[in-house]
Amino acid sequence: MRRSAIPVLLLTLLVGCAPHESSAGDASSTFPSAPQSTPSPSPSSPASESYTFRLPLAVYSYSDADYEVIRSAEQVLARDCMRDFGLSYRPARNPAPAEAQDRRYGLTDRASAERYGYRMPPQPETPKAKLTEDQMKVLYGNRSAPAAAVKNSDLRYRGKKVPDEGCLGAAVLGFRKPYEDEAGAEVASRIATASYENSQKVPEVRAVFGKWSSCMKQKGYDYASPLEAMATPAFVRGKVSAVEKDTAEADVSCKERTRLAEVWFAAESSIQKDMIKAEAEALRRLGELHEKKLRAARKILAGA
């Protein structure tokens, strides 16, 4: 993990293990890399232009729409498993996410700075499906409250063995397994981490950091880099203060004036291109498995 107080980017966004998947019943591993980013914004949201998802490495990621296809397919498999136990299951509909923000190069959204300072906009709560005790027991297996209460490792329902991880966990893990590529994911993780760190050493990036810092000083703030501003302890806990909002607004203004994000993005893109060439075969396989997984998910949905 990088030595930094700033939030980390879930590399799942780049290597294909979506947050949607882990929330569906599996605590999948993530790969810390750079400042946090929420899922990529849609092309119709220019205010939240994504740098992360325009980097060369993003070719090997899933889009938000892809994530939803996979999640929906897993839910179909879970529903079918529940039917085998004579139980119905209808998952709650996911709420529309809050406006996405890309923080790879720090805060760049002026509207968000004015309202939330350096904090991420609150995400809507995911509604929970209303389940009976029997449905919970079979859907979540030994992770369900009813099962945990009796500490039963051999969970059964009407005489039939329930998967240890429940129908939902079994659906997620079972569907994911044929498309896992630990070696490819490790390569993508390493590139995403190294390119981010190395880009900060590029002369053009160091120079634009200096310009940004001078701009901030003119506004009354003393920070060597935007990463330092984001890591200010008072800006990561407690309530958002007027000072934080003012600092964040100045930060965004100076980024716009110096074109910091654009310069940094160009430098990291160049680094990634060279690294991707050196790992072309591993990444090719990772991309192929992503496509196969998507095709399989679409086939499940078509048959539902």
PDB file of C-alpha atoms in Angstrom:
ATOM      1  CA  MET A   1       0.000   0.000   0.000  1.00  0.00           C
ATOM      2  CA  ARG A   2       1.232   3.523  -0.720  1.00  0.00           C
ATOM      3  CA  ARG A   3       2.414   5.575   2.226  1.00  0.00           C
ATOM      4  CA  SER A   4      -0.279   8.152   2.054  1.00  0.00           C
ATOM      5  CA  ALA A   5      -3.059   9.419   4.258  1.00  0.00           C
ATOM      6  CA  ILE A   6      -5.350   9.973   1.299  1.00  0.00           C
ATOM      7  CA  PRO A   7      -8.074   7.486   0.407  1.00  0.00           C
ATOM      8  CA  VAL A   8      -7.031   4.632  -1.854  1.00  0.00           C
ATOM      9  CA  LEU A   9      -8.415   3.761  -5.263  1.00  0.00           C
ATOM     10  CA  LEU A  10     -10.065   0.382  -5.326  1.00  0.00           C
ATOM     11  CA  LEU A  11      -8.175  -1.268  -8.116  1.00  0.00           C
ATOM     12  CA  THR A  12     -11.272  -3.343  -8.688  1.00  0.00           C
ATOM     13  CA  LEU A  13     -12.277  -0.485 -10.960  1.00  0.00           C
ATOM     14  CA  LEU A  14      -9.346  -1.280 -13.203  1.00  0.00           C
ATOM     15  CA  VAL A  15      -8.950  -5.030 -13.023  1.00  0.00           C
ATOM     16  CA  GLY A  16     -12.527  -6.183 -13.063  1.00  0.00           C
ATOM     17  CA  CYS A  17     -13.585  -7.319  -9.598  1.00  0.00           C
ATOM     18  CA  ALA A  18     -16.382  -4.857  -9.150  1.00  0.00           C
ATOM     19  CA  PRO A  19     -17.539  -3.407  -5.852  1.00  0.00           C
ATOM     20  CA  HIS A  20     -20.975  -4.574  -6.973  1.00  0.00           C
ATOM     21  CA  GLU A  21     -19.687  -8.137  -6.887  1.00  0.00           C
ATOM     22  CA  SER A  22     -18.204  -7.958  -3.437  1.00  0.00           C
ATOM     23  CA  SER A  23     -21.376  -6.399  -2.062  1.00  0.00           C
ATOM     24  CA  ALA A  24     -23.330  -9.274  -3.513  1.00  0.00           C
ATOM     25  CA  GLY A  25     -21.963 -11.655  -0.947  1.00  0.00           C
ATOM     26  CA  ASP A  26     -18.211 -12.022  -1.294  1.00  0.00           C
ATOM     27  CA  ALA A  27     -15.492 -10.048   0.397  1.00  0.00           C
ATOM     28  CA  SER A  28     -13.270  -9.997  -2.668  1.00  0.00           C
ATOM     29  CA  SER A  29      -9.755  -8.691  -2.346  1.00  0.00           C
ATOM     30  CA  THR A  30      -8.924  -5.234  -3.580  1.00  0.00           C
ATOM     31  CA  PHE A  31      -5.691  -3.680  -4.702  1.00  0.00           C
ATOM     32  CA  PRO A  32      -4.881  -0.252  -3.232  1.00  0.00           C
ATOM     33  CA  SER A  33      -3.209   2.168  -5.579  1.00  0.00           C
ATOM     34  CA  ALA A  34      -4.007   5.843  -5.896  1.00  0.00           C
ATOM     35  CA  PRO A  35      -6.532   8.352  -4.580  1.00  0.00           C
ATOM     36  CA  GLN A  36     -10.055   7.098  -4.388  1.00  0.00           C
ATOM     37  CA  SER A  37     -12.371   7.122  -7.352  1.00  0.00           C
ATOM     38  CA  THR A  38     -16.033   6.272  -7.489  1.00  0.00           C
ATOM     39  CA  PRO A  39     -17.324   4.403 -10.561  1.00  0.00           C
ATOM     40  CA  SER A  40     -16.769   6.227 -13.816  1.00  0.00           C
ATOM     41  CA  PRO A  41     -19.225   8.957 -14.758  1.00  0.00           C
ATOM     42  CA  SER A  42     -21.366   8.675 -17.818  1.00  0.00           C
ATOM     43  CA  PRO A  43     -20.428  10.645 -20.942  1.00  0.00           C
ATOM     44  CA  SER A  44     -23.383  12.917 -20.216  1.00  0.00           C
ATOM     45  CA  SER A  45     -21.789  14.166 -16.981  1.00  0.00           C
ATOM     46  CA  PRO A  46     -19.024  16.564 -18.108  1.00  0.00           C
ATOM     47  CA  ALA A  47     -18.764  18.073 -14.643  1.00  0.00           C
ATOM     48  CA  SER A  48     -17.225  14.837 -13.397  1.00  0.00           C
ATOM     49  CA  GLU A  49     -14.751  14.091 -16.147  1.00  0.00           C
ATOM     50  CA  SER A  50     -12.969  10.844 -15.397  1.00  0.00           C
ATOM     51  CA  TYR A  51      -9.210  10.642 -15.760  1.00  0.00           C
ATOM     52  CA  THR A  52      -8.896   7.156 -14.279  1.00  0.00           C
ATOM     53  CA  PHE A  53     -11.144   5.661 -16.935  1.00  0.00           C
ATOM     54  CA  ARG A  54      -9.317   7.372 -19.771  1.00  0.00           C
ATOM     55  CA  LEU A  55      -5.938   5.994 -18.787  1.00  0.00           C
ATOM     56  CA  PRO A  56      -4.521   3.308 -21.133  1.00  0.00           C
ATOM     57  CA  LEU A  57      -4.931   0.644 -18.443  1.00  0.00           C
ATOM     58  CA  ALA A  58      -8.675   1.284 -18.304  1.00  0.00           C
ATOM     59  CA  VAL A  59      -9.066  -0.814 -21.469  1.00  0.00           C
ATOM     60  CA  TYR A  60      -8.828  -3.802 -19.130  1.00  0.00           C
ATOM     61  CA  SER A  61     -11.637  -2.621 -16.826  1.00  0.00           C
ATOM     62  CA  TYR A  62     -15.412  -2.942 -16.829  1.00  0.00           C
ATOM     63  CA  SER A  63     -17.778  -0.042 -17.265  1.00  0.00           C
ATOM     64  CA  ASP A  64     -20.570   0.644 -14.781  1.00  0.00           C
ATOM     65  CA  ALA A  65     -22.974  -0.934 -17.256  1.00  0.00           C
ATOM     66  CA  ASP A  66     -20.781  -4.058 -17.424  1.00  0.00           C
ATOM     67  CA  TYR A  67     -20.726  -4.287 -13.635  1.00  0.00           C
ATOM     68  CA  GLU A  68     -24.505  -4.159 -13.549  1.00  0.00           C
ATOM     69  CA  VAL A  69     -24.788  -6.934 -16.163  1.00  0.00           C
ATOM     70  CA  ILE A  70     -22.542  -9.176 -14.061  1.00  0.00           C
ATOM     71  CA  ARG A  71     -24.333  -8.357 -10.814  1.00  0.00           C
ATOM     72  CA  SER A  72     -27.708  -9.025 -12.415  1.00  0.00           C
ATOM     73  CA  ALA A  73     -26.522 -12.388 -13.751  1.00  0.00           C
ATOM     74  CA  GLU A  74     -25.322 -13.382 -10.282  1.00  0.00           C
ATOM     75  CA  GLN A  75     -28.712 -12.455  -8.869  1.00  0.00           C
ATOM     76  CA  VAL A  76     -30.418 -14.673 -11.458  1.00  0.00           C
ATOM     77  CA  LEU A  77     -28.202 -17.580 -10.415  1.00  0.00           C
ATOM     78  CA  ALA A  78     -29.028 -16.898  -6.764  1.00  0.00           C
ATOM     79  CA  ARG A  79     -32.744 -16.789  -7.582  1.00  0.00           C
ATOM     80  CA  ASP A  80     -32.519 -20.153  -9.376  1.00  0.00           C
ATOM     81  CA  CYS A  81     -30.686 -21.660  -6.409  1.00  0.00           C
ATOM     82  CA  MET A  82     -33.412 -20.416  -4.073  1.00  0.00           C
ATOM     83  CA  ARG A  83     -36.046 -21.989  -6.303  1.00  0.00           C
ATOM     84  CA  ASP A  84     -34.302 -25.338  -5.867  1.00  0.00           C
ATOM     85  CA  PHE A  85     -35.137 -25.018  -2.177  1.00  0.00           C
ATOM     86  CA  GLY A  86     -38.739 -24.055  -2.920  1.00  0.00           C
ATOM     87  CA  LEU A  87     -38.147 -20.428  -1.967  1.00  0.00           C
ATOM     88  CA  SER A  88     -38.711 -17.246  -3.914  1.00  0.00           C
ATOM     89  CA  TYR A  89     -36.145 -14.466  -4.124  1.00  0.00           C
ATOM     90  CA  ARG A  90     -36.459 -11.048  -5.674  1.00  0.00           C
ATOM     91  CA  PRO A  91     -33.497  -8.742  -4.994  1.00  0.00           C
ATOM     92  CA  ALA A  92     -34.099  -5.095  -4.200  1.00  0.00           C
ATOM     93  CA  ARG A  93     -33.396  -2.698  -7.049  1.00  0.00           C
ATOM     94  CA  ASN A  94     -30.138  -0.798  -6.755  1.00  0.00           C
ATOM     95  CA  PRO A  95     -30.596   2.959  -6.336  1.00  0.00           C
ATOM     96  CA  ALA A  96     -29.114   5.352  -8.856  1.00  0.00           C
ATOM     97  CA  PRO A  97     -25.602   6.225  -7.642  1.00  0.00           C
ATOM     98  CA  ALA A  98     -24.690   9.746  -6.637  1.00  0.00           C
ATOM     99  CA  GLU A  99     -22.810  11.779  -9.209  1.00  0.00           C
ATOM    100  CA  ALA A 100     -19.507  10.012  -9.785  1.00  0.00           C
ATOM    101  CA  GLN A 101     -16.193  11.671  -8.987  1.00  0.00           C
ATOM    102  CA  ASP A 102     -12.674  10.837 -10.011  1.00  0.00           C
ATOM    103  CA  ARG A 103     -10.066  11.675  -7.368  1.00  0.00           C
ATOM    104  CA  ARG A 104      -6.994  10.096  -8.943  1.00  0.00           C
ATOM    105  CA  TYR A 105      -5.378  13.512  -9.314  1.00  0.00           C
ATOM    106  CA  GLY A 106      -7.104  15.070  -6.377  1.00  0.00           C
ATOM    107  CA  LEU A 107     -10.305  17.061  -6.149  1.00  0.00           C
ATOM    108  CA  THR A 108     -11.292  18.540  -9.524  1.00  0.00           C
ATOM    109  CA  ASP A 109     -15.040  19.166  -9.183  1.00  0.00           C
ATOM    110  CA  ARG A 110     -15.784  22.751  -8.172  1.00  0.00           C
ATOM    111  CA  ALA A 111     -19.438  22.095  -7.266  1.00  0.00           C
ATOM    112  CA  SER A 112     -18.439  19.265  -4.947  1.00  0.00           C
ATOM    113  CA  ALA A 113     -15.735  21.407  -3.342  1.00  0.00           C
ATOM    114  CA  GLU A 114     -18.287  24.116  -2.588  1.00  0.00           C
ATOM    115  CA  ARG A 115     -20.712  21.677  -0.996  1.00  0.00           C
ATOM    116  CA  TYR A 116     -18.614  18.891   0.528  1.00  0.00           C
ATOM    117  CA  GLY A 117     -15.087  20.237   0.738  1.00  0.00           C
ATOM    118  CA  TYR A 118     -12.739  17.305   0.225  1.00  0.00           C
ATOM    119  CA  ARG A 119     -15.308  14.674   1.223  1.00  0.00           C
ATOM    120  CA  MET A 120     -16.949  12.344  -1.262  1.00  0.00           C
ATOM    121  CA  PRO A 121     -20.637  13.103  -1.933  1.00  0.00           C
ATOM    122  CA  PRO A 122     -22.883  10.778   0.099  1.00  0.00           C
ATOM    123  CA  GLN A 123     -24.066   7.693  -1.729  1.00  0.00           C
ATOM    124  CA  PRO A 124     -27.722   6.632  -1.550  1.00  0.00           C
ATOM    125  CA  GLU A 125     -28.431   3.713   0.741  1.00  0.00           C
ATOM    126  CA  THR A 126     -28.968   0.401  -0.981  1.00  0.00           C
ATOM    127  CA  PRO A 127     -32.449  -0.900  -0.137  1.00  0.00           C
ATOM    128  CA  LYS A 128     -32.578  -4.321   1.459  1.00  0.00           C
ATOM    129  CA  ALA A 129     -34.824  -7.044   0.163  1.00  0.00           C
ATOM    130  CA  LYS A 130     -37.515  -8.069   2.650  1.00  0.00           C
ATOM    131  CA  LEU A 131     -36.730 -11.673   3.523  1.00  0.00           C
ATOM    132  CA  THR A 132     -38.223 -14.282   5.800  1.00  0.00           C
ATOM    133  CA  GLU A 133     -35.999 -16.171   8.208  1.00  0.00           C
ATOM    134  CA  ASP A 134     -36.006 -19.181   5.867  1.00  0.00           C
ATOM    135  CA  GLN A 135     -35.059 -17.028   2.890  1.00  0.00           C
ATOM    136  CA  MET A 136     -32.198 -15.447   4.823  1.00  0.00           C
ATOM    137  CA  LYS A 137     -30.925 -18.825   5.960  1.00  0.00           C
ATOM    138  CA  VAL A 138     -30.767 -20.229   2.429  1.00  0.00           C
ATOM    139  CA  LEU A 139     -29.698 -17.023   0.688  1.00  0.00           C
ATOM    140  CA  TYR A 140     -26.777 -16.276   3.038  1.00  0.00           C
ATOM    141  CA  GLY A 141     -25.970 -19.724   4.401  1.00  0.00           C
ATOM    142  CA  ASN A 142     -23.785 -19.779   7.493  1.00  0.00           C
ATOM    143  CA  ARG A 143     -23.368 -16.000   7.268  1.00  0.00           C
ATOM    144  CA  SER A 144     -27.042 -15.417   7.991  1.00  0.00           C
ATOM    145  CA  ALA A 145     -28.193 -14.358  11.434  1.00  0.00           C
ATOM    146  CA  PRO A 146     -30.463 -17.400  11.930  1.00  0.00           C
ATOM    147  CA  ALA A 147     -27.669 -19.808  10.993  1.00  0.00           C
ATOM    148  CA  ALA A 148     -25.017 -18.008  13.030  1.00  0.00           C
ATOM    149  CA  ALA A 149     -27.232 -18.155  16.100  1.00  0.00           C
ATOM    150  CA  VAL A 150     -27.067 -21.953  16.138  1.00  0.00           C
ATOM    151  CA  LYS A 151     -23.457 -22.208  14.871  1.00  0.00           C
ATOM    152  CA  ASN A 152     -24.467 -24.867  12.387  1.00  0.00           C
ATOM    153  CA  SER A 153     -21.696 -25.683   9.893  1.00  0.00           C
ATOM    154  CA  ASP A 154     -23.865 -28.277   8.153  1.00  0.00           C
ATOM    155  CA  LEU A 155     -26.848 -26.095   7.338  1.00  0.00           C
ATOM    156  CA  ARG A 156     -29.886 -27.777   5.832  1.00  0.00           C
ATOM    157  CA  TYR A 157     -33.294 -26.624   4.695  1.00  0.00           C
ATOM    158  CA  ARG A 158     -36.056 -29.175   4.346  1.00  0.00           C
ATOM    159  CA  GLY A 159     -33.409 -31.898   4.397  1.00  0.00           C
ATOM    160  CA  LYS A 160     -31.347 -30.354   1.586  1.00  0.00           C
ATOM    161  CA  LYS A 161     -27.788 -29.118   2.168  1.00  0.00           C
ATOM    162  CA  VAL A 162     -27.487 -25.342   1.895  1.00  0.00           C
ATOM    163  CA  PRO A 163     -24.224 -24.005   0.431  1.00  0.00           C
ATOM    164  CA  ASP A 164     -21.966 -22.775   3.233  1.00  0.00           C
ATOM    165  CA  GLU A 165     -21.912 -19.318   1.679  1.00  0.00           C
ATOM    166  CA  GLY A 166     -25.613 -19.473   0.827  1.00  0.00           C
ATOM    167  CA  CYS A 167     -27.238 -19.255  -2.578  1.00  0.00           C
ATOM    168  CA  LEU A 168     -26.014 -15.723  -3.141  1.00  0.00           C
ATOM    169  CA  GLY A 169     -22.421 -16.403  -2.186  1.00  0.00           C
ATOM    170  CA  ALA A 170     -22.398 -19.607  -4.214  1.00  0.00           C
ATOM    171  CA  ALA A 171     -23.748 -17.730  -7.228  1.00  0.00           C
ATOM    172  CA  VAL A 172     -21.106 -15.005  -7.001  1.00  0.00           C
ATOM    173  CA  LEU A 173     -18.171 -17.329  -6.344  1.00  0.00           C
ATOM    174  CA  GLY A 174     -19.311 -19.979  -8.801  1.00  0.00           C
ATOM    175  CA  PHE A 175     -19.827 -17.525 -11.626  1.00  0.00           C
ATOM    176  CA  ARG A 176     -16.554 -15.709 -10.969  1.00  0.00           C
ATOM    177  CA  LYS A 177     -14.219 -18.697 -10.667  1.00  0.00           C
ATOM    178  CA  PRO A 178     -13.821 -19.646 -14.369  1.00  0.00           C
ATOM    179  CA  TYR A 179     -12.804 -16.085 -15.207  1.00  0.00           C
ATOM    180  CA  GLU A 180     -10.327 -15.424 -12.426  1.00  0.00           C
ATOM    181  CA  ASP A 181      -6.848 -14.413 -13.503  1.00  0.00           C
ATOM    182  CA  GLU A 182      -4.712 -13.661 -10.475  1.00  0.00           C
ATOM    183  CA  ALA A 183      -1.580 -13.179 -12.544  1.00  0.00           C
ATOM    184  CA  GLY A 184      -3.259 -10.697 -14.887  1.00  0.00           C
ATOM    185  CA  ALA A 185      -4.900  -8.846 -12.003  1.00  0.00           C
ATOM    186  CA  GLU A 186      -1.531  -8.595 -10.250  1.00  0.00           C
ATOM    187  CA  VAL A 187       0.039  -7.115 -13.389  1.00  0.00           C
ATOM    188  CA  ALA A 188      -2.744  -4.552 -13.761  1.00  0.00           C
ATOM    189  CA  SER A 189      -2.501  -3.678 -10.061  1.00  0.00           C
ATOM    190  CA  ARG A 190       1.246  -3.249 -10.273  1.00  0.00           C
ATOM    191  CA  ILE A 191       1.002  -1.010 -13.336  1.00  0.00           C
ATOM    192  CA  ALA A 192      -1.723   1.140 -11.788  1.00  0.00           C
ATOM    193  CA  THR A 193       0.315   1.604  -8.609  1.00  0.00           C
ATOM    194  CA  ALA A 194       3.726   2.130 -10.215  1.00  0.00           C
ATOM    195  CA  SER A 195       2.472   4.467 -12.931  1.00  0.00           C
ATOM    196  CA  TYR A 196       0.767   6.675 -10.352  1.00  0.00           C
ATOM    197  CA  GLU A 197       3.815   6.841  -8.112  1.00  0.00           C
ATOM    198  CA  ASN A 198       6.319   7.293 -10.953  1.00  0.00           C
ATOM    199  CA  SER A 199       4.257   9.987 -12.627  1.00  0.00           C
ATOM    200  CA  GLN A 200       4.806  12.223  -9.597  1.00  0.00           C
ATOM    201  CA  LYS A 201       8.545  12.166 -10.331  1.00  0.00           C
ATOM    202  CA  VAL A 202       8.171  13.377 -13.926  1.00  0.00           C
ATOM    203  CA  PRO A 203       9.692  16.873 -14.317  1.00  0.00           C
ATOM    204  CA  GLU A 204       6.549  18.299 -15.929  1.00  0.00           C
ATOM    205  CA  VAL A 205       4.424  17.035 -13.042  1.00  0.00           C
ATOM    206  CA  ARG A 206       6.822  18.331 -10.406  1.00  0.00           C
ATOM    207  CA  ALA A 207       6.828  21.691 -12.181  1.00  0.00           C
ATOM    208  CA  VAL A 208       3.033  21.913 -12.280  1.00  0.00           C
ATOM    209  CA  PHE A 209       2.894  20.982  -8.590  1.00  0.00           C
ATOM    210  CA  GLY A 210       5.115  24.004  -7.982  1.00  0.00           C
ATOM    211  CA  LYS A 211       2.810  26.237 -10.016  1.00  0.00           C
ATOM    212  CA  TRP A 212      -0.201  24.927  -8.132  1.00  0.00           C
ATOM    213  CA  SER A 213       1.546  25.521  -4.795  1.00  0.00           C
ATOM    214  CA  SER A 214       2.384  29.123  -5.787  1.00  0.00           C
ATOM    215  CA  CYS A 215      -1.226  29.677  -6.819  1.00  0.00           C
ATOM    216  CA  MET A 216      -2.416  28.384  -3.448  1.00  0.00           C
ATOM    217  CA  LYS A 217       0.017  30.660  -1.593  1.00  0.00           C
ATOM    218  CA  GLN A 218      -1.455  33.634  -3.416  1.00  0.00           C
ATOM    219  CA  LYS A 219      -4.796  32.594  -1.934  1.00  0.00           C
ATOM    220  CA  GLY A 220      -3.353  32.208   1.563  1.00  0.00           C
ATOM    221  CA  TYR A 221      -2.716  28.444   1.680  1.00  0.00           C
ATOM    222  CA  ASP A 222       0.643  26.719   2.138  1.00  0.00           C
ATOM    223  CA  TYR A 223       0.718  23.252   0.569  1.00  0.00           C
ATOM    224  CA  ALA A 224       3.501  21.633  -1.451  1.00  0.00           C
ATOM    225  CA  SER A 225       1.117  19.470  -3.459  1.00  0.00           C
ATOM    226  CA  PRO A 226      -2.614  18.757  -3.856  1.00  0.00           C
ATOM    227  CA  LEU A 227      -2.053  15.393  -2.161  1.00  0.00           C
ATOM    228  CA  GLU A 228      -0.913  17.214   0.964  1.00  0.00           C
ATOM    229  CA  ALA A 229      -4.028  19.365   0.933  1.00  0.00           C
ATOM    230  CA  MET A 230      -6.321  16.338   0.644  1.00  0.00           C
ATOM    231  CA  ALA A 231      -4.524  14.613   3.542  1.00  0.00           C
ATOM    232  CA  THR A 232      -5.055  17.462   6.020  1.00  0.00           C
ATOM    233  CA  PRO A 233      -6.381  15.662   9.153  1.00  0.00           C
ATOM    234  CA  ALA A 234      -9.175  18.176   9.702  1.00  0.00           C
ATOM    235  CA  PHE A 235     -10.357  17.538   6.138  1.00  0.00           C
ATOM    236  CA  VAL A 236     -10.795  13.772   6.486  1.00  0.00           C
ATOM    237  CA  ARG A 237     -12.762  13.483   9.729  1.00  0.00           C
ATOM    238  CA  GLY A 238     -15.363  15.384  11.650  1.00  0.00           C
ATOM    239  CA  LYS A 239     -17.794  17.820  10.080  1.00  0.00           C
ATOM    240  CA  VAL A 240     -17.009  19.743   6.920  1.00  0.00           C
ATOM    241  CA  SER A 241     -15.986  23.253   7.935  1.00  0.00           C
ATOM    242  CA  ALA A 242     -16.085  26.548   6.063  1.00  0.00           C
ATOM    243  CA  VAL A 243     -12.279  26.487   6.089  1.00  0.00           C
ATOM    244  CA  GLU A 244     -12.265  23.112   4.365  1.00  0.00           C
ATOM    245  CA  LYS A 245     -14.723  24.266   1.717  1.00  0.00           C
ATOM    246  CA  ASP A 246     -12.725  27.437   1.066  1.00  0.00           C
ATOM    247  CA  THR A 247      -9.500  25.445   0.787  1.00  0.00           C
ATOM    248  CA  ALA A 248     -11.077  22.909  -1.546  1.00  0.00           C
ATOM    249  CA  GLU A 249     -12.474  25.642  -3.780  1.00  0.00           C
ATOM    250  CA  ALA A 250      -9.053  27.298  -3.953  1.00  0.00           C
ATOM    251  CA  ASP A 251      -7.498  23.908  -4.717  1.00  0.00           C
ATOM    252  CA  VAL A 252      -9.804  23.297  -7.670  1.00  0.00           C
ATOM    253  CA  SER A 253      -9.356  26.846  -8.932  1.00  0.00           C
ATOM    254  CA  CYS A 254      -5.560  26.485  -8.906  1.00  0.00           C
ATOM    255  CA  LYS A 255      -5.770  23.107 -10.630  1.00  0.00           C
ATOM    256  CA  GLU A 256      -7.835  24.689 -13.384  1.00  0.00           C
ATOM    257  CA  ARG A 257      -5.463  27.645 -13.705  1.00  0.00           C
ATOM    258  CA  THR A 258      -2.348  25.451 -13.946  1.00  0.00           C
ATOM    259  CA  ARG A 259      -3.976  22.566 -15.851  1.00  0.00           C
ATOM    260  CA  LEU A 260      -2.496  20.274 -13.210  1.00  0.00           C
ATOM    261  CA  ALA A 261      -4.797  17.298 -13.804  1.00  0.00           C
ATOM    262  CA  GLU A 262      -4.259  17.395 -17.571  1.00  0.00           C
ATOM    263  CA  VAL A 263      -0.457  17.529 -17.202  1.00  0.00           C
ATOM    264  CA  TRP A 264      -0.452  14.741 -14.640  1.00  0.00           C
ATOM    265  CA  PHE A 265      -2.795  12.596 -16.733  1.00  0.00           C
ATOM    266  CA  ALA A 266      -0.569  12.966 -19.817  1.00  0.00           C
ATOM    267  CA  ALA A 267       2.513  11.961 -17.842  1.00  0.00           C
ATOM    268  CA  GLU A 268       0.895   8.904 -16.299  1.00  0.00           C
ATOM    269  CA  SER A 269      -0.632   7.865 -19.624  1.00  0.00           C
ATOM    270  CA  SER A 270       2.814   7.842 -21.212  1.00  0.00           C
ATOM    271  CA  ILE A 271       4.219   5.732 -18.388  1.00  0.00           C
ATOM    272  CA  GLN A 272       1.334   3.269 -18.575  1.00  0.00           C
ATOM    273  CA  LYS A 273       1.699   2.796 -22.320  1.00  0.00           C
ATOM    274  CA  ASP A 274       5.297   1.659 -21.900  1.00  0.00           C
ATOM    275  CA  MET A 275       4.423  -0.617 -18.989  1.00  0.00           C
ATOM    276  CA  ILE A 276       1.503  -2.148 -20.860  1.00  0.00           C
ATOM    277  CA  LYS A 277       3.740  -2.975 -23.831  1.00  0.00           C
ATOM    278  CA  ALA A 278       6.065  -4.883 -21.516  1.00  0.00           C
ATOM    279  CA  GLU A 279       3.140  -6.897 -20.078  1.00  0.00           C
ATOM    280  CA  ALA A 280       1.081  -7.241 -23.249  1.00  0.00           C
ATOM    281  CA  GLU A 281       0.508 -11.005 -23.049  1.00  0.00           C
ATOM    282  CA  ALA A 282      -0.666 -11.044 -19.425  1.00  0.00           C
ATOM    283  CA  LEU A 283      -3.013  -8.139 -20.018  1.00  0.00           C
ATOM    284  CA  ARG A 284      -4.328  -9.653 -23.245  1.00  0.00           C
ATOM    285  CA  ARG A 285      -5.423 -12.738 -21.344  1.00  0.00           C
ATOM    286  CA  LEU A 286      -7.003 -10.606 -18.606  1.00  0.00           C
ATOM    287  CA  GLY A 287      -8.974  -8.679 -21.229  1.00  0.00           C
ATOM    288  CA  GLU A 288     -10.122 -11.876 -22.940  1.00  0.00           C
ATOM    289  CA  LEU A 289     -11.394 -13.330 -19.662  1.00  0.00           C
ATOM    290  CA  HIS A 290     -13.274 -10.118 -18.959  1.00  0.00           C
ATOM    291  CA  GLU A 291     -15.010 -10.375 -22.315  1.00  0.00           C
ATOM    292  CA  LYS A 292     -15.853 -14.042 -21.751  1.00  0.00           C
ATOM    293  CA  LYS A 293     -17.323 -13.255 -18.361  1.00  0.00           C
ATOM    294  CA  LEU A 294     -19.484 -10.518 -19.835  1.00  0.00           C
ATOM    295  CA  ARG A 295     -20.716 -12.794 -22.618  1.00  0.00           C
ATOM    296  CA  ALA A 296     -21.570 -15.474 -20.062  1.00  0.00           C
ATOM    297  CA  ALA A 297     -23.449 -12.942 -17.937  1.00  0.00           C
ATOM    298  CA  ARG A 298     -25.449 -11.701 -20.905  1.00  0.00           C
ATOM    299  CA  LYS A 299     -26.315 -15.294 -21.812  1.00  0.00           C
ATOM    300  CA  ILE A 300     -27.641 -15.904 -18.289  1.00  0.00           C
ATOM    301  CA  LEU A 301     -29.771 -12.791 -18.476  1.00  0.00           C
ATOM    302  CA  ALA A 302     -31.062 -13.706 -21.917  1.00  0.00           C
ATOM    303  CA  GLY A 303     -32.226 -17.050 -20.558  1.00  0.00           C
ATOM    304  CA  ALA A 304     -33.854 -15.530 -17.505  1.00  0.00           C
TER     305      ALA A 304
END
